[in-house]
PDB file of C-alpha atoms in Angstrom:
ATOM      1  CA  MET W  68     135.406 110.191  77.913  1.00 39.00           C
ATOM      2  CA  PRO W  69     133.272 113.002  77.439  1.00 52.00           C
ATOM      3  CA  ARG W  70     133.798 115.424  74.521  1.00 64.00           C
ATOM      4  CA  PRO W  71     134.932 118.992  75.175  1.00 73.00           C
ATOM      5  CA  ALA W  72     131.275 120.288  74.203  1.00 77.00           C
ATOM      6  CA  GLY W  73     129.648 117.929  76.548  1.00 77.00           C
ATOM      7  CA  ARG W  74     131.572 119.422  79.307  1.00 84.00           C
ATOM      8  CA  VAL W  75     130.902 122.873  78.392  1.00 87.00           C
ATOM      9  CA  LEU W  76     126.974 121.972  78.632  1.00 82.00           C
ATOM     10  CA  THR W  77     127.598 120.154  81.669  1.00 84.00           C
ATOM     11  CA  LEU W  78     129.196 123.547  83.302  1.00 87.00           C
ATOM     12  CA  LEU W  79     126.409 125.664  82.086  1.00 84.00           C
ATOM     13  CA  GLU W  80     123.976 123.183  83.926  1.00 80.00           C
ATOM     14  CA  LEU W  81     126.201 123.575  87.101  1.00 84.00           C
ATOM     15  CA  LEU W  82     126.128 127.342  86.907  1.00 85.00           C
ATOM     16  CA  GLN W  83     122.165 127.126  86.171  1.00 79.00           C
ATOM     17  CA  SER W  84     121.840 125.383  89.581  1.00 75.00           C
ATOM     18  CA  GLY W  85     122.481 128.611  91.296  1.00 75.00           C
ATOM     19  CA  GLY W  86     125.030 130.038  93.368  1.00 80.00           C
ATOM     20  CA  THR W  87     128.834 130.684  92.902  1.00 86.00           C
ATOM     21  CA  ARG W  88     130.819 127.646  91.886  1.00 87.00           C
ATOM     22  CA  THR W  89     134.646 127.722  92.993  1.00 89.00           C
ATOM     23  CA  VAL W  90     137.111 126.730  90.132  1.00 89.00           C
ATOM     24  CA  ALA W  91     137.933 123.669  92.221  1.00 88.00           C
ATOM     25  CA  GLU W  92     134.412 122.728  92.716  1.00 88.00           C
ATOM     26  CA  LEU W  93     133.920 122.972  88.741  1.00 89.00           C
ATOM     27  CA  ALA W  94     137.162 121.458  88.110  1.00 89.00           C
ATOM     28  CA  ASP W  95     136.344 118.301  90.237  1.00 88.00           C
ATOM     29  CA  ARG W  96     132.750 117.888  88.837  1.00 86.00           C
ATOM     30  CA  LEU W  97     133.967 118.131  85.206  1.00 88.00           C
ATOM     31  CA  GLY W  98     137.064 115.878  85.736  1.00 87.00           C
ATOM     32  CA  VAL W  99     139.428 118.590  84.359  1.00 89.00           C
ATOM     33  CA  GLU W 100     141.942 121.306  85.509  1.00 89.00           C
ATOM     34  CA  GLY W 101     141.374 124.612  86.852  1.00 88.00           C
ATOM     35  CA  ARG W 102     142.846 126.291  83.606  1.00 89.00           C
ATOM     36  CA  THR W 103     140.587 123.700  81.418  1.00 91.00           C
ATOM     37  CA  VAL W 104     137.504 125.246  83.500  1.00 90.00           C
ATOM     38  CA  ARG W 105     138.429 128.787  82.626  1.00 90.00           C
ATOM     39  CA  ARG W 106     138.615 127.933  79.025  1.00 91.00           C
ATOM     40  CA  TYR W 107     135.142 126.444  79.375  1.00 92.00           C
ATOM     41  CA  VAL W 108     133.830 129.842  80.853  1.00 91.00           C
ATOM     42  CA  ASP W 109     135.366 131.636  78.005  1.00 91.00           C
ATOM     43  CA  GLN W 110     133.697 129.719  75.260  1.00 90.00           C
ATOM     44  CA  LEU W 111     130.409 130.188  77.308  1.00 89.00           C
ATOM     45  CA  ILE W 112     130.895 133.981  77.382  1.00 88.00           C
ATOM     46  CA  ASP W 113     131.685 133.765  73.518  1.00 87.00           C
ATOM     47  CA  LEU W 114     128.284 132.019  73.289  1.00 82.00           C
ATOM     48  CA  ASP W 115     126.939 135.287  75.139  1.00 82.00           C
ATOM     49  CA  VAL W 116     126.179 133.455  78.375  1.00 85.00           C
ATOM     50  CA  PRO W 117     126.686 135.983  80.864  1.00 87.00           C
ATOM     51  CA  VAL W 118     128.965 134.293  83.322  1.00 89.00           C
ATOM     52  CA  GLU W 119     130.442 136.500  85.917  1.00 90.00           C
ATOM     53  CA  SER W 120     133.612 135.927  87.890  1.00 88.00           C
ATOM     54  CA  VAL W 121     133.505 136.676  91.626  1.00 86.00           C
ATOM     55  CA  ARG W 122     136.826 137.315  93.438  1.00 84.00           C
ATOM     56  CA  GLY W 123     137.747 136.509  97.186  1.00 77.00           C
ATOM     57  CA  ARG W 124     138.281 133.548  99.223  1.00 71.00           C
ATOM     58  CA  TYR W 125     135.226 132.288  98.203  1.00 68.00           C
ATOM     59  CA  GLY W 126     135.084 133.428  94.798  1.00 76.00           C
ATOM     60  CA  GLY W 127     134.545 131.626  91.438  1.00 87.00           C
ATOM     61  CA  TYR W 128     131.890 131.561  88.777  1.00 90.00           C
ATOM     62  CA  ARG W 129     128.254 132.622  88.769  1.00 88.00           C
ATOM     63  CA  LEU W 130     125.451 133.443  86.136  1.00 86.00           C
ATOM     64  CA  ALA W 131     124.471 136.999  86.083  1.00 84.00           C
ATOM     65  CA  PRO W 132     121.081 137.687  87.733  1.00 78.00           C
ATOM     66  CA  GLY W 133     118.154 137.909  85.453  1.00 69.00           C
ATOM     67  CA  TYR W 134     119.876 135.714  82.898  1.00 68.00           C
ATOM     68  CA  ARG W 135     116.943 133.919  80.688  1.00 64.00           C
ATOM     69  CA  LEU W 136     118.164 130.243  80.682  1.00 58.00           C
ATOM     70  CA  PRO W 137     117.911 128.420  77.155  1.00 58.00           C
ATOM     71  CA  PRO W 138     115.816 125.634  76.238  1.00 62.00           C
ATOM     72  CA  LEU W 139     115.768 122.714  78.942  1.00 63.00           C
ATOM     73  CA  MET W 140     118.403 120.020  77.637  1.00 66.00           C
ATOM     74  CA  LEU W 141     118.377 116.452  78.928  1.00 70.00           C
ATOM     75  CA  SER W 142     120.803 113.548  78.385  1.00 71.00           C
ATOM     76  CA  ASP W 143     119.420 110.422  77.297  1.00 72.00           C
ATOM     77  CA  ASP W 144     119.699 109.032  81.009  1.00 76.00           C
ATOM     78  CA  GLU W 145     118.015 112.286  82.312  1.00 77.00           C
ATOM     79  CA  ALA W 146     115.255 111.883  79.527  1.00 76.00           C
ATOM     80  CA  LEU W 147     114.520 108.326  80.813  1.00 77.00           C
ATOM     81  CA  ALA W 148     114.655 109.031  84.396  1.00 80.00           C
ATOM     82  CA  VAL W 149     112.106 111.746  83.887  1.00 81.00           C
ATOM     83  CA  LEU W 150     109.798 109.597  81.973  1.00 81.00           C
ATOM     84  CA  LEU W 151     110.091 106.793  84.208  1.00 80.00           C
ATOM     85  CA  GLY W 152     109.280 109.079  87.140  1.00 81.00           C
ATOM     86  CA  LEU W 153     106.040 110.353  85.480  1.00 80.00           C
ATOM     87  CA  VAL W 154     104.771 106.744  84.733  1.00 77.00           C
ATOM     88  CA  ALA W 155     105.684 105.657  88.208  1.00 76.00           C
ATOM     89  CA  GLY W 156     103.851 108.684  89.578  1.00 75.00           C
ATOM     90  CA  ARG W 157     100.685 108.080  87.857  1.00 73.00           C
ATOM     91  CA  ARG W 158     100.767 104.493  89.211  1.00 70.00           C
ATOM     92  CA  ALA W 159     101.341 105.170  92.589  1.00 67.00           C
ATOM     93  CA  GLY W 160      98.642 107.957  92.874  1.00 66.00           C
ATOM     94  CA  LEU W 161     101.039 110.541  93.386  1.00 68.00           C
ATOM     95  CA  THR W 162      99.732 113.137  91.060  1.00 68.00           C
ATOM     96  CA  THR W 163      97.611 116.144  91.137  1.00 66.00           C
ATOM     97  CA  THR W 164      93.851 117.028  90.085  1.00 57.00           C
ATOM     98  CA  GLN W 165      95.156 117.924  86.485  1.00 56.00           C
ATOM     99  CA  HIS W 166      95.323 114.054  85.458  1.00 55.00           C
ATOM    100  CA  THR W 167      96.367 115.200  81.987  1.00 61.00           C
ATOM    101  CA  ALA W 168      99.278 117.004  82.955  1.00 70.00           C
ATOM    102  CA  SER W 169     102.095 114.074  83.383  1.00 72.00           C
ATOM    103  CA  GLU W 170     100.807 112.872  80.030  1.00 73.00           C
ATOM    104  CA  THR W 171     101.283 115.860  78.129  1.00 73.00           C
ATOM    105  CA  ALA W 172     104.512 116.333  80.015  1.00 76.00           C
ATOM    106  CA  SER W 173     105.551 112.717  78.745  1.00 77.00           C
ATOM    107  CA  ALA W 174     104.119 113.393  75.179  1.00 76.00           C
ATOM    108  CA  LYS W 175     106.457 116.870  74.905  1.00 75.00           C
ATOM    109  CA  ILE W 176     109.439 115.019  76.180  1.00 76.00           C
ATOM    110  CA  ARG W 177     108.963 112.131  73.621  1.00 77.00           C
ATOM    111  CA  ARG W 178     108.593 114.435  70.791  1.00 76.00           C
ATOM    112  CA  VAL W 179     112.127 116.178  70.993  1.00 73.00           C
ATOM    113  CA  LEU W 180     113.781 112.822  72.016  1.00 75.00           C
ATOM    114  CA  PRO W 181     115.921 111.350  69.276  1.00 76.00           C
ATOM    115  CA  LYS W 182     114.708 108.337  67.376  1.00 80.00           C
ATOM    116  CA  HIS W 183     117.143 105.894  68.697  1.00 79.00           C
ATOM    117  CA  ILE W 184     116.326 106.856  72.520  1.00 78.00           C
ATOM    118  CA  ALA W 185     112.562 107.051  71.797  1.00 80.00           C
ATOM    119  CA  ARG W 186     112.809 103.177  70.367  1.00 82.00           C
ATOM    120  CA  ARG W 187     115.007 102.278  73.402  1.00 79.00           C
ATOM    121  CA  LEU W 188     112.213 103.867  75.752  1.00 79.00           C
ATOM    122  CA  ASP W 189     109.531 101.963  74.013  1.00 80.00           C
ATOM    123  CA  THR W 190     110.948  98.927  74.130  1.00 82.00           C
ATOM    124  CA  LEU W 191     111.562  99.278  77.863  1.00 80.00           C
ATOM    125  CA  LEU W 192     107.758 100.576  78.601  1.00 77.00           C
ATOM    126  CA  GLU W 193     106.793  97.434  76.605  1.00 80.00           C
ATOM    127  CA  ALA W 194     108.815  95.163  78.466  1.00 83.00           C
ATOM    128  CA  LEU W 195     107.934  96.626  81.960  1.00 78.00           C
ATOM    129  CA  ALA W 196     105.350  95.045  84.293  1.00 76.00           C
ATOM    130  CA  PHE W 197     104.008  96.045  87.431  1.00 73.00           C
ATOM    131  CA  THR W 198     102.801  93.969  90.200  1.00 71.00           C
ATOM    132  CA  ASP W 199     100.383  96.427  91.657  1.00 65.00           C
ATOM    133  CA  ARG W 200      97.338  98.008  89.896  1.00 66.00           C
ATOM    134  CA  PRO W 201      97.476 101.626  88.935  1.00 62.00           C
ATOM    135  CA  GLY W 202      96.447 103.852  91.682  1.00 59.00           C
ATOM    136  CA  GLU W 203      92.996 105.191  91.629  1.00 62.00           C
ATOM    137  CA  PHE W 204      93.042 107.527  94.456  1.00 65.00           C
ATOM    138  CA  ASP W 205      91.643 111.037  94.657  1.00 70.00           C
ATOM    139  CA  THR W 206      94.118 113.574  94.064  1.00 75.00           C
ATOM    140  CA  PRO W 207      95.037 117.070  95.496  1.00 82.00           C
ATOM    141  CA  ASP W 208      94.746 120.096  93.604  1.00 83.00           C
ATOM    142  CA  ALA W 209      97.837 121.588  92.409  1.00 81.00           C
ATOM    143  CA  GLY W 210      97.242 124.973  93.827  1.00 84.00           C
ATOM    144  CA  VAL W 211      96.360 123.763  97.281  1.00 88.00           C
ATOM    145  CA  LEU W 212      99.577 121.543  97.129  1.00 87.00           C
ATOM    146  CA  LEU W 213     101.874 124.220  96.327  1.00 86.00           C
ATOM    147  CA  THR W 214     100.106 126.930  98.478  1.00 90.00           C
ATOM    148  CA  VAL W 215     100.589 124.487 101.648  1.00 92.00           C
ATOM    149  CA  ALA W 216     104.222 123.554 100.574  1.00 90.00           C
ATOM    150  CA  ASP W 217     105.103 127.218 100.650  1.00 89.00           C
ATOM    151  CA  ALA W 218     103.562 127.794 104.028  1.00 91.00           C
ATOM    152  CA  VAL W 219     105.258 124.683 105.128  1.00 91.00           C
ATOM    153  CA  ARG W 220     108.795 125.896 103.987  1.00 89.00           C
ATOM    154  CA  HIS W 221     108.322 129.626 105.249  1.00 90.00           C
ATOM    155  CA  ARG W 222     106.326 128.514 108.583  1.00 92.00           C
ATOM    156  CA  ARG W 223     103.404 130.876 107.661  1.00 92.00           C
ATOM    157  CA  PRO W 224      99.936 129.824 108.751  1.00 94.00           C
ATOM    158  CA  VAL W 225      97.190 128.571 106.217  1.00 94.00           C
ATOM    159  CA  SER W 226      93.571 128.722 106.062  1.00 94.00           C
ATOM    160  CA  ILE W 227      92.123 125.581 104.493  1.00 94.00           C
ATOM    161  CA  ARG W 228      88.400 124.562 103.623  1.00 94.00           C
ATOM    162  CA  TYR W 229      88.345 120.778 104.852  1.00 94.00           C
ATOM    163  CA  THR W 230      85.796 118.188 104.111  1.00 91.00           C
ATOM    164  CA  ASP W 231      86.324 115.004 106.602  1.00 88.00           C
ATOM    165  CA  ARG W 232      85.565 111.588 105.969  1.00 81.00           C
ATOM    166  CA  ASP W 233      81.795 111.950 106.954  1.00 81.00           C
ATOM    167  CA  GLY W 234      81.290 114.736 104.774  1.00 87.00           C
ATOM    168  CA  ARG W 235      81.426 117.427 107.433  1.00 90.00           C
ATOM    169  CA  ARG W 236      83.055 120.754 106.224  1.00 92.00           C
ATOM    170  CA  SER W 237      85.030 123.400 108.286  1.00 93.00           C
ATOM    171  CA  GLU W 238      87.315 125.853 107.992  1.00 93.00           C
ATOM    172  CA  ARG W 239      90.546 125.722 109.787  1.00 93.00           C
ATOM    173  CA  THR W 240      93.665 127.535 110.438  1.00 95.00           C
ATOM    174  CA  LEU W 241      96.853 125.166 110.220  1.00 94.00           C
ATOM    175  CA  HIS W 242     100.644 125.443 111.354  1.00 95.00           C
ATOM    176  CA  ALA W 243     101.543 122.903 108.681  1.00 93.00           C
ATOM    177  CA  TYR W 244     104.799 120.961 109.617  1.00 92.00           C
ATOM    178  CA  GLY W 245     105.201 118.911 106.124  1.00 91.00           C
ATOM    179  CA  ILE W 246     103.554 117.253 103.470  1.00 90.00           C
ATOM    180  CA  VAL W 247     103.823 113.454 103.385  1.00 89.00           C
ATOM    181  CA  ALA W 248     103.089 110.963 100.594  1.00 84.00           C
ATOM    182  CA  HIS W 249     101.839 107.738 101.959  1.00 80.00           C
ATOM    183  CA  ALA W 250     100.232 104.757 100.483  1.00 72.00           C
ATOM    184  CA  GLY W 251      99.389 106.566  97.201  1.00 73.00           C
ATOM    185  CA  ARG W 252      97.730 109.645  98.963  1.00 81.00           C
ATOM    186  CA  TRP W 253      99.070 112.957  99.923  1.00 86.00           C
ATOM    187  CA  TYR W 254      98.555 114.375 103.337  1.00 90.00           C
ATOM    188  CA  VAL W 255      99.700 117.489 105.510  1.00 92.00           C
ATOM    189  CA  THR W 256     100.546 117.425 109.448  1.00 91.00           C
ATOM    190  CA  GLY W 257     100.449 120.138 111.476  1.00 91.00           C
ATOM    191  CA  LYS W 258      98.591 122.027 114.459  1.00 92.00           C
ATOM    192  CA  ASP W 259      94.871 122.904 113.991  1.00 92.00           C
ATOM    193  CA  ALA W 260      95.429 126.388 115.575  1.00 90.00           C
ATOM    194  CA  ARG W 261      91.341 126.499 116.800  1.00 87.00           C
ATOM    195  CA  ILE W 262      91.929 123.331 119.110  1.00 90.00           C
ATOM    196  CA  GLY W 263      95.761 123.676 119.700  1.00 89.00           C
ATOM    197  CA  GLU W 264      96.388 120.059 118.902  1.00 88.00           C
ATOM    198  CA  ASP W 265      98.377 118.198 116.210  1.00 87.00           C
ATOM    199  CA  ARG W 266      96.055 116.904 113.151  1.00 89.00           C
ATOM    200  CA  THR W 267      96.863 115.121 109.768  1.00 89.00           C
ATOM    201  CA  PHE W 268      94.598 116.089 106.687  1.00 92.00           C
ATOM    202  CA  ARG W 269      94.453 114.646 103.475  1.00 90.00           C
ATOM    203  CA  LEU W 270      95.434 117.172 100.797  1.00 90.00           C
ATOM    204  CA  ASP W 271      92.668 115.817  98.591  1.00 89.00           C
ATOM    205  CA  ARG W 272      89.874 117.099 100.807  1.00 91.00           C
ATOM    206  CA  ILE W 273      91.251 120.498 100.935  1.00 93.00           C
ATOM    207  CA  ALA W 274      89.036 122.435  98.812  1.00 90.00           C
ATOM    208  CA  ASP W 275      90.923 126.016  99.239  1.00 90.00           C
ATOM    209  CA  ALA W 276      94.118 127.029 100.793  1.00 92.00           C
ATOM    210  CA  ARG W 277      94.977 130.476 101.736  1.00 92.00           C
ATOM    211  CA  THR W 278      98.366 131.678 103.325  1.00 92.00           C
ATOM    212  CA  LEU W 279      97.754 134.158 106.323  1.00 92.00           C
ATOM    213  CA  PRO W 280     100.062 136.821 107.929  1.00 91.00           C
ATOM    214  CA  GLY W 281     102.455 135.990 110.661  1.00 91.00           C
ATOM    215  CA  SER W 282     104.724 132.982 111.264  1.00 91.00           C
ATOM    216  CA  PHE W 283     105.114 129.945 113.843  1.00 92.00           C
ATOM    217  CA  GLU W 284     107.702 127.808 115.280  1.00 89.00           C
ATOM    218  CA  ALA W 285     107.898 124.374 114.016  1.00 83.00           C
ATOM    219  CA  PRO W 286     107.903 122.126 117.201  1.00 84.00           C
ATOM    220  CA  THR W 287     110.943 119.609 118.151  1.00 84.00           C
ATOM    221  CA  GLY W 288     110.345 115.800 118.085  1.00 81.00           C
ATOM    222  CA  PRO W 289     109.171 113.542 115.537  1.00 84.00           C
ATOM    223  CA  ALA W 290     109.329 114.260 112.004  1.00 86.00           C
ATOM    224  CA  PRO W 291     106.630 114.906 109.945  1.00 86.00           C
ATOM    225  CA  ALA W 292     106.341 111.265 108.209  1.00 86.00           C
ATOM    226  CA  GLN W 293     106.418 109.926 111.807  1.00 82.00           C
ATOM    227  CA  ARG W 294     103.684 112.148 113.041  1.00 85.00           C
ATOM    228  CA  VAL W 295     101.485 110.889 110.258  1.00 83.00           C
ATOM    229  CA  LEU W 296     102.218 107.302 110.833  1.00 80.00           C
ATOM    230  CA  SER W 297     101.414 107.683 114.570  1.00 78.00           C
ATOM    231  CA  GLY W 298      98.075 109.526 113.945  1.00 76.00           C
ATOM    232  CA  PHE W 299      96.923 106.650 111.592  1.00 73.00           C
ATOM    233  CA  ALA W 300      97.874 104.039 114.637  1.00 68.00           C
ATOM    234  CA  THR W 301      95.752 106.145 117.105  1.00 67.00           C
ATOM    235  CA  ALA W 302      93.183 107.282 114.991  1.00 67.00           C
ATOM    236  CA  GLU W 303      89.413 107.223 116.369  1.00 68.00           C
ATOM    237  CA  TYR W 304      88.103 104.024 114.794  1.00 75.00           C
ATOM    238  CA  ARG W 305      85.153 101.588 115.938  1.00 80.00           C
ATOM    239  CA  HIS W 306      87.465  99.162 117.819  1.00 86.00           C
ATOM    240  CA  ALA W 307      90.542  99.845 120.220  1.00 87.00           C
ATOM    241  CA  VAL W 308      92.772  96.717 120.324  1.00 91.00           C
ATOM    242  CA  THR W 309      95.384  96.173 122.901  1.00 93.00           C
ATOM    243  CA  LEU W 310      97.765  93.123 122.712  1.00 93.00           C
ATOM    244  CA  ARG W 311     101.024  91.571 124.261  1.00 93.00           C
ATOM    245  CA  ILE W 312     103.162  89.907 121.933  1.00 94.00           C
ATOM    246  CA  HIS W 313     106.214  88.289 122.731  1.00 92.00           C
ATOM    247  CA  GLY W 314     109.073  89.321 120.120  1.00 91.00           C
ATOM    248  CA  THR W 315     111.213  91.953 119.032  1.00 90.00           C
ATOM    249  CA  VAL W 316     110.152  95.224 117.563  1.00 90.00           C
ATOM    250  CA  GLU W 317     111.348  94.191 114.104  1.00 91.00           C
ATOM    251  CA  GLN W 318     109.407  90.826 114.138  1.00 92.00           C
ATOM    252  CA  VAL W 319     106.230  92.698 115.008  1.00 92.00           C
ATOM    253  CA  ARG W 320     106.873  95.451 112.719  1.00 91.00           C
ATOM    254  CA  ALA W 321     107.019  92.830 109.743  1.00 91.00           C
ATOM    255  CA  HIS W 322     103.356  92.390 109.924  1.00 92.00           C
ATOM    256  CA  LEU W 323     101.993  95.442 112.085  1.00 91.00           C
ATOM    257  CA  PRO W 324     103.814  98.598 110.709  1.00 88.00           C
ATOM    258  CA  ALA W 325     103.957 101.976 112.181  1.00 83.00           C
ATOM    259  CA  GLY W 326     100.973 103.321 110.484  1.00 79.00           C
ATOM    260  CA  VAL W 327      98.837 100.316 111.883  1.00 85.00           C
ATOM    261  CA  ALA W 328      99.926 100.206 115.438  1.00 88.00           C
ATOM    262  CA  SER W 329     102.030 101.582 118.225  1.00 88.00           C
ATOM    263  CA  LEU W 330     104.330  99.603 120.296  1.00 90.00           C
ATOM    264  CA  GLU W 331     106.025 100.038 123.669  1.00 87.00           C
ATOM    265  CA  GLU W 332     107.903  97.739 126.099  1.00 83.00           C
ATOM    266  CA  HIS W 333     105.910  95.801 128.461  1.00 70.00           C
ATOM    267  CA  GLU W 334     107.191  95.713 131.969  1.00 66.00           C
ATOM    268  CA  PRO W 335     107.485  91.977 133.298  1.00 59.00           C
ATOM    269  CA  ALA W 336     106.194  91.195 136.524  1.00 57.00           C
ATOM    270  CA  ALA W 337     107.911  90.734 139.462  1.00 57.00           C
ATOM    271  CA  GLY W 338     110.585  87.844 139.621  1.00 56.00           C
ATOM    272  CA  GLU W 339     110.478  87.585 135.413  1.00 55.00           C
ATOM    273  CA  ASP W 340     113.634  88.096 133.775  1.00 55.00           C
ATOM    274  CA  ARG W 341     113.354  90.988 131.278  1.00 54.00           C
ATOM    275  CA  ALA W 342     115.623  88.964 128.415  1.00 55.00           C
ATOM    276  CA  THR W 343     113.555  85.947 128.502  1.00 56.00           C
ATOM    277  CA  GLU W 344     110.090  87.841 128.867  1.00 60.00           C
ATOM    278  CA  ARG W 345     110.560  90.126 126.038  1.00 82.00           C
ATOM    279  CA  TRP W 346     106.990  91.413 125.644  1.00 90.00           C
ATOM    280  CA  LEU W 347     105.705  94.317 123.842  1.00 93.00           C
ATOM    281  CA  ARG W 348     102.241  96.030 124.076  1.00 92.00           C
ATOM    282  CA  VAL W 349     100.688  96.437 121.058  1.00 93.00           C
ATOM    283  CA  GLU W 350      97.781  98.916 120.761  1.00 91.00           C
ATOM    284  CA  LEU W 351      95.734 100.049 117.508  1.00 88.00           C
ATOM    285  CA  ARG W 352      92.371 101.345 116.309  1.00 85.00           C
ATOM    286  CA  VAL W 353      90.557  99.498 113.596  1.00 85.00           C
ATOM    287  CA  GLU W 354      87.309  99.781 111.919  1.00 83.00           C
ATOM    288  CA  ARG W 355      86.942  96.057 111.578  1.00 88.00           C
ATOM    289  CA  LEU W 356      88.473  93.108 113.358  1.00 91.00           C
ATOM    290  CA  ASP W 357      88.259  90.327 110.578  1.00 91.00           C
ATOM    291  CA  TRP W 358      91.728  91.103 109.235  1.00 92.00           C
ATOM    292  CA  LEU W 359      93.199  90.757 112.430  1.00 93.00           C
ATOM    293  CA  PRO W 360      93.408  87.108 113.223  1.00 94.00           C
ATOM    294  CA  PRO W 361      95.427  85.913 110.120  1.00 94.00           C
ATOM    295  CA  VAL W 362      97.821  88.578 110.828  1.00 93.00           C
ATOM    296  CA  LEU W 363      98.468  87.403 114.615  1.00 94.00           C
ATOM    297  CA  ALA W 364      98.816  83.825 113.266  1.00 93.00           C
ATOM    298  CA  ALA W 365     101.234  84.906 110.657  1.00 93.00           C
ATOM    299  CA  LEU W 366     103.324  86.676 113.258  1.00 92.00           C
ATOM    300  CA  GLY W 367     104.343  82.869 114.531  1.00 91.00           C
ATOM    301  CA  ARG W 368     105.044  84.635 118.205  1.00 93.00           C
ATOM    302  CA  PRO W 369     103.243  84.001 121.335  1.00 93.00           C
ATOM    303  CA  PHE W 370     100.351  86.792 121.929  1.00 94.00           C
ATOM    304  CA  VAL W 371      97.935  87.753 124.288  1.00 94.00           C
ATOM    305  CA  ILE W 372      94.780  89.422 123.380  1.00 94.00           C
ATOM    306  CA  GLU W 373      93.868  92.030 126.397  1.00 93.00           C
ATOM    307  CA  ARG W 374      90.708  93.447 124.457  1.00 90.00           C
ATOM    308  CA  PRO W 375      88.437  93.131 122.805  1.00 92.00           C
ATOM    309  CA  ALA W 376      86.865  89.813 123.694  1.00 91.00           C
ATOM    310  CA  GLU W 377      85.242  89.795 120.077  1.00 92.00           C
ATOM    311  CA  LEU W 378      88.823  89.569 118.927  1.00 93.00           C
ATOM    312  CA  ARG W 379      89.482  86.493 120.783  1.00 93.00           C
ATOM    313  CA  ASP W 380      86.667  84.643 119.437  1.00 93.00           C
ATOM    314  CA  LEU W 381      87.597  85.483 115.929  1.00 94.00           C
ATOM    315  CA  VAL W 382      91.049  84.115 116.785  1.00 94.00           C
ATOM    316  CA  ILE W 383      89.495  80.930 118.173  1.00 94.00           C
ATOM    317  CA  ALA W 384      87.180  80.621 115.100  1.00 93.00           C
ATOM    318  CA  LEU W 385      90.117  80.562 112.720  1.00 93.00           C
ATOM    319  CA  ALA W 386      92.055  78.166 114.678  1.00 93.00           C
ATOM    320  CA  ASP W 387      89.130  75.663 114.536  1.00 93.00           C
ATOM    321  CA  ARG W 388      88.607  76.162 110.775  1.00 93.00           C
ATOM    322  CA  LEU W 389      92.696  75.809 110.123  1.00 92.00           C
ATOM    323  CA  THR W 390      92.435  72.500 112.550  1.00 92.00           C
ATOM    324  CA  SER W 391      89.492  71.216 110.606  1.00 91.00           C
ATOM    325  CA  CYS W 392      91.127  71.801 107.306  1.00 92.00           C
ATOM    326  CA  ALA W 393      94.549  70.111 108.388  1.00 91.00           C
ATOM    327  CA  ARG W 394      92.826  67.040 109.535  1.00 89.00           C
ATOM    328  CA  ARG W 395      91.417  66.361 106.301  1.00 87.00           C
ATOM    329  CA  ALA W 396      92.820  63.780 104.043  1.00 76.00           C
TER     330      ALA W 396
END
């Protein structure tokens, strides 16, 4: 059972999160009765914390505007969650160009941890192993990331200076729909106002971002994450591949996720039963074909290669190699 002092601090944290909190809500969060909440509020007031009482149907308690919050206080679980989040963020590559920021933040938190918690954290980090390598991705500038995020939230156009994968530089006006973290990189998706089409940009390739006057309406339809994945699947790469695969969406997606391929139902020919002839048309754009034959073999489903012929040759070559190896004693 938490001690009263702990509940008073929890009450302060709830009020710091902003807005007006009703007595019933606070009582429920603290696990006490309404009169106990009022007693805790009186204790905060005795500590010179300016808690205001709001009357009316939707009344309750709130902190006075402009109140300077006390130093950050974290429970043991909260401190552990923050530090593990910093470790995971560094390994996943989801940091900004200020590579030292997460390290200095970790150091500051560790310096104020009680010794017994610090020892437990060190024990965990020593015992913790990862199955993947730390991320070594290019990371976005913190100022660019925050400027674009603000433009997304307030639906404001943003001017960006962008360098594409071929090194070409351009300045664009973007109506940003959302920021997406995918496979260790940060992306922003939105409409390129100059060409009037949706585009996805890597945030680490944006050299500068500046909010412009005006506003725009976000479109209906797919969420930003789905727009990014669809953009990957239809990007302009060297080879356009079209397949027909007999199976369910789940079976195909297990090997060809949404960021790699687009799927649609393939209409059966006249006289064929849709239930037994369940084929999916799969389209993807790839720079290289050599990784596809093993993926198609791993599907374990019948498939037809519509294009390109080069992929058909690679699949036959893989089948011959597997057959030769299987026949060896």
